[in-house]
PDB file of C-alpha atoms and ligand atoms in Angstrom:
ATOM      1  CA  UNK A   1     130.270  84.916 117.798  1.00 69.00           C
ATOM      2  CA  UNK A   2     130.317  88.480 118.978  1.00 83.00           C
ATOM      3  CA  UNK A   3     127.293  89.217 121.175  1.00 89.00           C
ATOM      4  CA  UNK A   4     126.696  92.476 119.341  1.00 91.00           C
ATOM      5  CA  UNK A   5     126.553  90.698 115.972  1.00 93.00           C
ATOM      6  CA  UNK A   6     124.051  88.154 117.264  1.00 93.00           C
ATOM      7  CA  UNK A   7     121.773  90.977 118.365  1.00 94.00           C
ATOM      8  CA  UNK A   8     122.139  92.718 115.032  1.00 95.00           C
ATOM      9  CA  UNK A   9     121.226  89.510 113.239  1.00 95.00           C
ATOM     10  CA  UNK A  10     118.110  89.139 115.346  1.00 95.00           C
ATOM     11  CA  UNK A  11     117.261  92.735 114.613  1.00 96.00           C
ATOM     12  CA  UNK A  12     117.783  92.115 110.920  1.00 97.00           C
ATOM     13  CA  UNK A  13     115.432  89.129 111.032  1.00 96.00           C
ATOM     14  CA  UNK A  14     112.776  91.331 112.662  1.00 97.00           C
ATOM     15  CA  UNK A  15     113.379  94.139 110.181  1.00 97.00           C
ATOM     16  CA  UNK A  16     113.026  91.820 107.214  1.00 96.00           C
ATOM     17  CA  UNK A  17     109.820  90.434 108.616  1.00 96.00           C
ATOM     18  CA  UNK A  18     108.576  93.983 109.162  1.00 96.00           C
ATOM     19  CA  UNK A  19     109.481  94.916 105.633  1.00 96.00           C
ATOM     20  CA  UNK A  20     107.510  92.003 104.224  1.00 96.00           C
ATOM     21  CA  UNK A  21     104.523  92.739 106.453  1.00 96.00           C
ATOM     22  CA  UNK A  22     104.515  96.382 105.446  1.00 95.00           C
ATOM     23  CA  UNK A  23     104.717  95.494 101.776  1.00 95.00           C
ATOM     24  CA  UNK A  24     101.842  93.053 102.223  1.00 95.00           C
ATOM     25  CA  UNK A  25      99.819  95.720 104.007  1.00 95.00           C
ATOM     26  CA  UNK A  26     100.512  98.253 101.259  1.00 93.00           C
ATOM     27  CA  UNK A  27      99.405  95.825  98.574  1.00 93.00           C
ATOM     28  CA  UNK A  28      96.287  94.720 100.480  1.00 92.00           C
ATOM     29  CA  UNK A  29      95.216  98.284 101.165  1.00 91.00           C
ATOM     30  CA  UNK A  30      96.391  99.539  97.766  1.00 91.00           C
ATOM     31  CA  UNK A  31      92.931  99.328  96.196  1.00 89.00           C
ATOM     32  CA  UNK A  32      91.344 101.237  99.086  1.00 91.00           C
ATOM     33  CA  UNK A  33      94.038 103.892  98.968  1.00 92.00           C
ATOM     34  CA  UNK A  34      93.459 104.352  95.249  1.00 94.00           C
ATOM     35  CA  UNK A  35      89.679 104.524  95.629  1.00 94.00           C
ATOM     36  CA  UNK A  36      89.952 107.002  98.481  1.00 94.00           C
ATOM     37  CA  UNK A  37      92.265 109.205  96.428  1.00 95.00           C
ATOM     38  CA  UNK A  38      89.894 109.121  93.469  1.00 95.00           C
ATOM     39  CA  UNK A  39      86.956 109.998  95.707  1.00 94.00           C
ATOM     40  CA  UNK A  40      88.960 112.940  97.103  1.00 95.00           C
ATOM     41  CA  UNK A  41      89.901 114.136  93.621  1.00 96.00           C
ATOM     42  CA  UNK A  42      86.265 114.044  92.502  1.00 96.00           C
ATOM     43  CA  UNK A  43      85.157 115.875  95.632  1.00 95.00           C
ATOM     44  CA  UNK A  44      87.755 118.600  95.046  1.00 96.00           C
ATOM     45  CA  UNK A  45      86.708 119.057  91.430  1.00 97.00           C
ATOM     46  CA  UNK A  46      83.060 119.093  92.446  1.00 96.00           C
ATOM     47  CA  UNK A  47      83.679 121.760  95.063  1.00 97.00           C
ATOM     48  CA  UNK A  48      85.528 123.910  92.529  1.00 97.00           C
ATOM     49  CA  UNK A  49      82.727 123.629  89.991  1.00 97.00           C
ATOM     50  CA  UNK A  50      80.042 124.403  92.546  1.00 96.00           C
ATOM     51  CA  UNK A  51      81.871 127.559  93.536  1.00 97.00           C
ATOM     52  CA  UNK A  52      82.246 128.482  89.890  1.00 96.00           C
ATOM     53  CA  UNK A  53      78.535 127.867  89.449  1.00 95.00           C
ATOM     54  CA  UNK A  54      77.643 130.257  92.276  1.00 96.00           C
ATOM     55  CA  UNK A  55      79.937 132.967  90.938  1.00 96.00           C
ATOM     56  CA  UNK A  56      78.607 132.510  87.444  1.00 95.00           C
ATOM     57  CA  UNK A  57      75.002 132.840  88.671  1.00 95.00           C
ATOM     58  CA  UNK A  58      75.867 136.262  90.148  1.00 96.00           C
ATOM     59  CA  UNK A  59      77.537 137.412  86.924  1.00 95.00           C
ATOM     60  CA  UNK A  60      74.602 136.134  84.941  1.00 95.00           C
ATOM     61  CA  UNK A  61      72.065 138.049  87.051  1.00 96.00           C
ATOM     62  CA  UNK A  62      74.127 141.223  86.549  1.00 96.00           C
ATOM     63  CA  UNK A  63      74.193 140.675  82.793  1.00 96.00           C
ATOM     64  CA  UNK A  64      70.422 140.131  82.730  1.00 96.00           C
ATOM     65  CA  UNK A  65      69.933 143.311  84.714  1.00 97.00           C
ATOM     66  CA  UNK A  66      72.169 145.257  82.335  1.00 97.00           C
ATOM     67  CA  UNK A  67      70.253 143.837  79.413  1.00 96.00           C
ATOM     68  CA  UNK A  68      66.901 144.888  80.889  1.00 97.00           C
ATOM     69  CA  UNK A  69      68.257 148.387  81.503  1.00 97.00           C
ATOM     70  CA  UNK A  70      69.565 148.549  77.975  1.00 96.00           C
ATOM     71  CA  UNK A  71      66.139 147.651  76.595  1.00 96.00           C
ATOM     72  CA  UNK A  72      64.470 150.285  78.772  1.00 96.00           C
ATOM     73  CA  UNK A  73      66.923 152.915  77.572  1.00 95.00           C
ATOM     74  CA  UNK A  74      66.319 151.959  73.944  1.00 95.00           C
ATOM     75  CA  UNK A  75      62.545 152.401  74.460  1.00 95.00           C
ATOM     76  CA  UNK A  76      63.141 155.828  75.992  1.00 94.00           C
ATOM     77  CA  UNK A  77      65.348 156.895  73.118  1.00 92.00           C
ATOM     78  CA  UNK A  78      62.742 155.806  70.585  1.00 91.00           C
ATOM     79  CA  UNK A  79      60.072 157.818  72.378  1.00 91.00           C
ATOM     80  CA  UNK A  80      62.361 160.840  72.381  1.00 86.00           C
ATOM     81  CA  UNK A  81      63.111 160.176  68.698  1.00 85.00           C
ATOM     82  CA  UNK A  82      59.428 160.580  67.937  1.00 86.00           C
ATOM     83  CA  UNK A  83      59.404 163.991  69.589  1.00 87.00           C
ATOM     84  CA  UNK A  84      62.478 165.551  67.925  1.00 83.00           C
ATOM     85  CA  UNK A  85      61.941 168.466  65.572  1.00 83.00           C
ATOM     86  CA  UNK A  86      65.045 168.580  63.405  1.00 88.00           C
ATOM     87  CA  UNK A  87      67.292 166.191  61.495  1.00 88.00           C
ATOM     88  CA  UNK A  88      70.335 166.856  63.643  1.00 89.00           C
ATOM     89  CA  UNK A  89      68.550 165.838  66.841  1.00 88.00           C
ATOM     90  CA  UNK A  90      67.040 162.874  65.051  1.00 89.00           C
ATOM     91  CA  UNK A  91      70.472 161.758  63.861  1.00 90.00           C
ATOM     92  CA  UNK A  92      71.912 162.050  67.367  1.00 91.00           C
ATOM     93  CA  UNK A  93      69.094 159.899  68.778  1.00 91.00           C
ATOM     94  CA  UNK A  94      69.570 157.303  66.032  1.00 92.00           C
ATOM     95  CA  UNK A  95      73.233 157.187  66.843  1.00 94.00           C
ATOM     96  CA  UNK A  96      72.538 156.611  70.523  1.00 94.00           C
ATOM     97  CA  UNK A  97      70.089 153.844  69.699  1.00 94.00           C
ATOM     98  CA  UNK A  98      72.645 152.145  67.450  1.00 96.00           C
ATOM     99  CA  UNK A  99      75.217 152.229  70.183  1.00 96.00           C
ATOM    100  CA  UNK A 100      72.722 150.728  72.651  1.00 96.00           C
ATOM    101  CA  UNK A 101      71.893 148.017  70.134  1.00 97.00           C
ATOM    102  CA  UNK A 102      75.561 147.131  69.845  1.00 97.00           C
ATOM    103  CA  UNK A 103      75.867 146.905  73.585  1.00 96.00           C
ATOM    104  CA  UNK A 104      72.777 144.736  73.684  1.00 97.00           C
ATOM    105  CA  UNK A 105      74.273 142.334  71.154  1.00 97.00           C
ATOM    106  CA  UNK A 106      77.455 142.061  73.140  1.00 97.00           C
ATOM    107  CA  UNK A 107      75.507 141.398  76.355  1.00 96.00           C
ATOM    108  CA  UNK A 108      73.398 138.762  74.645  1.00 96.00           C
ATOM    109  CA  UNK A 109      76.356 136.868  73.260  1.00 97.00           C
ATOM    110  CA  UNK A 110      78.080 136.983  76.632  1.00 96.00           C
ATOM    111  CA  UNK A 111      74.951 135.631  78.238  1.00 96.00           C
ATOM    112  CA  UNK A 112      74.649 132.890  75.639  1.00 96.00           C
ATOM    113  CA  UNK A 113      78.264 131.809  76.160  1.00 96.00           C
ATOM    114  CA  UNK A 114      77.689 131.729  79.897  1.00 95.00           C
ATOM    115  CA  UNK A 115      74.598 129.583  79.466  1.00 95.00           C
ATOM    116  CA  UNK A 116      76.518 127.105  77.326  1.00 96.00           C
ATOM    117  CA  UNK A 117      79.330 126.879  79.873  1.00 95.00           C
ATOM    118  CA  UNK A 118      76.783 126.492  82.665  1.00 95.00           C
ATOM    119  CA  UNK A 119      75.150 123.628  80.803  1.00 96.00           C
ATOM    120  CA  UNK A 120      78.473 121.770  80.479  1.00 96.00           C
ATOM    121  CA  UNK A 121      79.250 122.498  84.111  1.00 97.00           C
ATOM    122  CA  UNK A 122      75.904 121.184  85.291  1.00 96.00           C
ATOM    123  CA  UNK A 123      76.484 117.968  83.336  1.00 97.00           C
ATOM    124  CA  UNK A 124      79.946 117.535  84.867  1.00 97.00           C
ATOM    125  CA  UNK A 125      78.615 118.261  88.362  1.00 97.00           C
ATOM    126  CA  UNK A 126      76.011 115.544  87.918  1.00 97.00           C
ATOM    127  CA  UNK A 127      78.646 113.152  86.616  1.00 97.00           C
ATOM    128  CA  UNK A 128      81.016 113.948  89.495  1.00 96.00           C
ATOM    129  CA  UNK A 129      78.286 113.358  92.079  1.00 96.00           C
ATOM    130  CA  UNK A 130      77.631 109.933  90.567  1.00 96.00           C
ATOM    131  CA  UNK A 131      81.337 109.065  90.325  1.00 96.00           C
ATOM    132  CA  UNK A 132      81.976 110.203  93.859  1.00 94.00           C
ATOM    133  CA  UNK A 133      79.107 108.129  95.200  1.00 94.00           C
ATOM    134  CA  UNK A 134      80.268 105.142  93.174  1.00 95.00           C
ATOM    135  CA  UNK A 135      83.824 105.389  94.560  1.00 95.00           C
ATOM    136  CA  UNK A 136      82.499 105.581  98.085  1.00 95.00           C
ATOM    137  CA  UNK A 137      80.462 102.435  97.583  1.00 96.00           C
ATOM    138  CA  UNK A 138      83.466 100.657  96.062  1.00 95.00           C
ATOM    139  CA  UNK A 139      85.661 101.869  98.898  1.00 95.00           C
ATOM    140  CA  UNK A 140      83.309 100.468 101.531  1.00 95.00           C
ATOM    141  CA  UNK A 141      83.243  97.160  99.647  1.00 93.00           C
ATOM    142  CA  UNK A 142      87.026  97.030  99.295  1.00 92.00           C
ATOM    143  CA  UNK A 143      87.532  97.856 102.955  1.00 92.00           C
ATOM    144  CA  UNK A 144      85.024  95.241 104.031  1.00 93.00           C
ATOM    145  CA  UNK A 145      86.805  92.625 101.915  1.00 91.00           C
ATOM    146  CA  UNK A 146      90.277  93.369 103.237  1.00 92.00           C
ATOM    147  CA  UNK A 147      89.421  94.444 106.792  1.00 93.00           C
ATOM    148  CA  UNK A 148      90.380  91.144 108.414  1.00 93.00           C
ATOM    149  CA  UNK A 149      93.627  90.893 106.479  1.00 93.00           C
ATOM    150  CA  UNK A 150      94.559  94.497 107.215  1.00 93.00           C
ATOM    151  CA  UNK A 151      93.788  93.981 110.885  1.00 94.00           C
ATOM    152  CA  UNK A 152      95.972  90.848 111.088  1.00 95.00           C
ATOM    153  CA  UNK A 153      98.843  92.564 109.334  1.00 96.00           C
ATOM    154  CA  UNK A 154      98.610  95.596 111.592  1.00 96.00           C
ATOM    155  CA  UNK A 155      98.694  93.394 114.684  1.00 97.00           C
ATOM    156  CA  UNK A 156     101.728  91.481 113.373  1.00 97.00           C
ATOM    157  CA  UNK A 157     103.472  94.752 112.544  1.00 97.00           C
ATOM    158  CA  UNK A 158     102.910  96.211 115.979  1.00 97.00           C
ATOM    159  CA  UNK A 159     104.154  92.991 117.619  1.00 97.00           C
ATOM    160  CA  UNK A 160     107.320  93.157 115.543  1.00 96.00           C
ATOM    161  CA  UNK A 161     107.770  96.764 116.572  1.00 97.00           C
ATOM    162  CA  UNK A 162     107.584  95.790 120.237  1.00 97.00           C
ATOM    163  CA  UNK A 163     110.242  93.098 119.669  1.00 95.00           C
ATOM    164  CA  UNK A 164     112.344  95.528 117.709  1.00 96.00           C
ATOM    165  CA  UNK A 165     112.250  98.171 120.441  1.00 95.00           C
ATOM    166  CA  UNK A 166     113.357  95.579 123.000  1.00 94.00           C
ATOM    167  CA  UNK A 167     116.182  94.400 120.786  1.00 93.00           C
ATOM    168  CA  UNK A 168     117.316  97.939 120.028  1.00 93.00           C
ATOM    169  CA  UNK A 169     117.942  98.743 123.683  1.00 93.00           C
ATOM    170  CA  UNK A 170     120.897  96.360 123.818  1.00 91.00           C
ATOM    171  CA  UNK A 171     122.648  97.683 120.743  1.00 94.00           C
ATOM    172  CA  UNK A 172     125.135 100.530 120.747  1.00 93.00           C
ATOM    173  CA  UNK A 173     123.475 103.652 119.314  1.00 95.00           C
ATOM    174  CA  UNK A 174     126.185 104.452 116.777  1.00 95.00           C
ATOM    175  CA  UNK A 175     126.289 100.862 115.533  1.00 95.00           C
ATOM    176  CA  UNK A 176     122.501 100.760 115.358  1.00 96.00           C
ATOM    177  CA  UNK A 177     122.438 103.904 113.271  1.00 96.00           C
ATOM    178  CA  UNK A 178     125.061 102.521 110.946  1.00 96.00           C
ATOM    179  CA  UNK A 179     123.135  99.245 110.697  1.00 97.00           C
ATOM    180  CA  UNK A 180     119.914 101.090 109.814  1.00 96.00           C
ATOM    181  CA  UNK A 181     121.553 103.056 107.040  1.00 96.00           C
ATOM    182  CA  UNK A 182     123.101  99.922 105.527  1.00 96.00           C
ATOM    183  CA  UNK A 183     119.815  98.015 105.876  1.00 96.00           C
ATOM    184  CA  UNK A 184     117.903 100.596 103.876  1.00 95.00           C
ATOM    185  CA  UNK A 185     120.619 101.137 101.272  1.00 94.00           C
ATOM    186  CA  UNK A 186     121.529  97.476 100.806  1.00 93.00           C
ATOM    187  CA  UNK A 187     118.121  95.948 100.148  1.00 90.00           C
ATOM    188  CA  UNK A 188     117.513  94.651 103.663  1.00 93.00           C
ATOM    189  CA  UNK A 189     120.880  92.939 104.157  1.00 95.00           C
ATOM    190  CA  UNK A 190     123.033  94.826 106.625  1.00 97.00           C
ATOM    191  CA  UNK A 191     124.666  91.892 108.364  1.00 97.00           C
ATOM    192  CA  UNK A 192     126.250  89.271 106.161  1.00 96.00           C
ATOM    193  CA  UNK A 193     128.583  86.335 106.432  1.00 96.00           C
ATOM    194  CA  UNK A 194     132.273  86.417 105.661  1.00 96.00           C
ATOM    195  CA  UNK A 195     132.903  83.019 104.136  1.00 95.00           C
ATOM    196  CA  UNK A 196     135.797  81.509 102.222  1.00 95.00           C
ATOM    197  CA  UNK A 197     137.554  84.854 102.374  1.00 95.00           C
ATOM    198  CA  UNK A 198     134.751  86.770 100.655  1.00 97.00           C
ATOM    199  CA  UNK A 199     131.907  89.026 101.737  1.00 97.00           C
ATOM    200  CA  UNK A 200     128.673  87.153 100.990  1.00 96.00           C
ATOM    201  CA  UNK A 201     126.848  90.421 100.568  1.00 95.00           C
ATOM    202  CA  UNK A 202     128.835  91.752  97.605  1.00 96.00           C
ATOM    203  CA  UNK A 203     131.022  88.742  96.768  1.00 96.00           C
ATOM    204  CA  UNK A 204     134.190  90.773  97.080  1.00 97.00           C
ATOM    205  CA  UNK A 205     137.345  89.061  98.306  1.00 97.00           C
ATOM    206  CA  UNK A 206     138.276  90.469 101.703  1.00 97.00           C
ATOM    207  CA  UNK A 207     141.826  91.481 102.601  1.00 97.00           C
ATOM    208  CA  UNK A 208     143.369  88.429 104.404  1.00 96.00           C
ATOM    209  CA  UNK A 209     144.234  90.547 107.431  1.00 96.00           C
ATOM    210  CA  UNK A 210     140.623  91.650 107.804  1.00 96.00           C
ATOM    211  CA  UNK A 211     139.338  88.128 107.258  1.00 96.00           C
ATOM    212  CA  UNK A 212     141.554  86.904 110.082  1.00 95.00           C
ATOM    213  CA  UNK A 213     140.360  89.675 112.358  1.00 95.00           C
ATOM    214  CA  UNK A 214     136.731  88.820 111.698  1.00 94.00           C
ATOM    215  CA  UNK A 215     137.357  85.238 112.773  1.00 93.00           C
ATOM    216  CA  UNK A 216     138.756  86.403 116.108  1.00 92.00           C
ATOM    217  CA  UNK A 217     135.367  87.923 117.027  1.00 89.00           C
ATOM    218  CA  UNK A 218     136.930  90.771 118.941  1.00 90.00           C
ATOM    219  CA  UNK A 219     135.084  93.665 117.367  1.00 92.00           C
ATOM    220  CA  UNK A 220     132.563  94.545 114.690  1.00 94.00           C
ATOM    221  CA  UNK A 221     133.997  94.645 111.159  1.00 96.00           C
ATOM    222  CA  UNK A 222     132.634  96.105 107.986  1.00 96.00           C
ATOM    223  CA  UNK A 223     133.106  95.092 104.367  1.00 97.00           C
ATOM    224  CA  UNK A 224     135.413  97.669 102.725  1.00 97.00           C
ATOM    225  CA  UNK A 225     133.386  97.427  99.529  1.00 96.00           C
ATOM    226  CA  UNK A 226     129.669  97.312 100.488  1.00 96.00           C
ATOM    227  CA  UNK A 227     130.029  98.535 104.100  1.00 96.00           C
ATOM    228  CA  UNK A 228     127.960  95.620 105.401  1.00 96.00           C
ATOM    229  CA  UNK A 229     128.547  94.291 108.899  1.00 96.00           C
ATOM    230  CA  UNK A 230     130.431  91.011 108.664  1.00 96.00           C
ATOM    231  CA  UNK A 231     130.240  87.920 110.837  1.00 94.00           C
ATOM    232  CA  UNK A 232     132.026  84.597 110.762  1.00 94.00           C
ATOM    233  CA  UNK A 233     130.197  81.349 111.406  1.00 90.00           C
ATOM    234  CA  UNK A 234     132.478  79.338 113.650  1.00 82.00           C
ATOM    235  CA  UNK A 235     130.632  76.045 113.182  1.00 71.00           C
ATOM    236  CA  UNK A 236     131.082  76.157 109.447  1.00 49.00           C
ATOM    237  CA  UNK A 237     134.199  74.311 108.340  1.00 49.00           C
ATOM    238  CA  UNK A 238     136.532  76.333 106.170  1.00 45.00           C
TER     239      UNK A 238
HETATM  240 ZN1  LIG B   1     130.687  93.396 100.888  1.00 78.67          ZN
END
């Protein structure tokens, strides 16, 4: 068999192993990843609410100040109202007091709405702190449980990567690139056997001329249908 094909087949074996190991790692660490994401989401929401809480406290203090000023002004107007001498002045003062009263009502309802929102926010903040803490505890547990497995998988993966890098050095760059594209597009089968006149990757009958060429082992051939790299097993009887 063509030397180049043999190397590609070894590379494919490594790549399939790597693929399985990486899938195993993803599934083992899946729970931790999910918990970590949830903890991050809670932390982000918590931060947002805390900021909102600070801003709202400032607004609330301003409203309270405005309200106190409004009350002081109403008292002043009433005192002046007691001193007026004619109806016209008295009417004007009454009018001013009414307007202040309206403002006061508006301020009070704004303040009340803010207090209600603050109450809901405080409850959510408390809840988020608990949830966040809970996720952290669960995360530590999950990581402790899977630590050994994750470690083993990571070691196996890095070993395979070392082997892969060594293997890669002896393969033509253009062919390697083509192999990698086929491997990822064709579900981890880039190199496949040409047997009984058909491509074993896609089951398509190969042109007889091509099939003959493959058997000569003179160069690398590709399936015209699925683009996979084809090899011919000489030991196998046709
Ligand atoms: Zn094919």
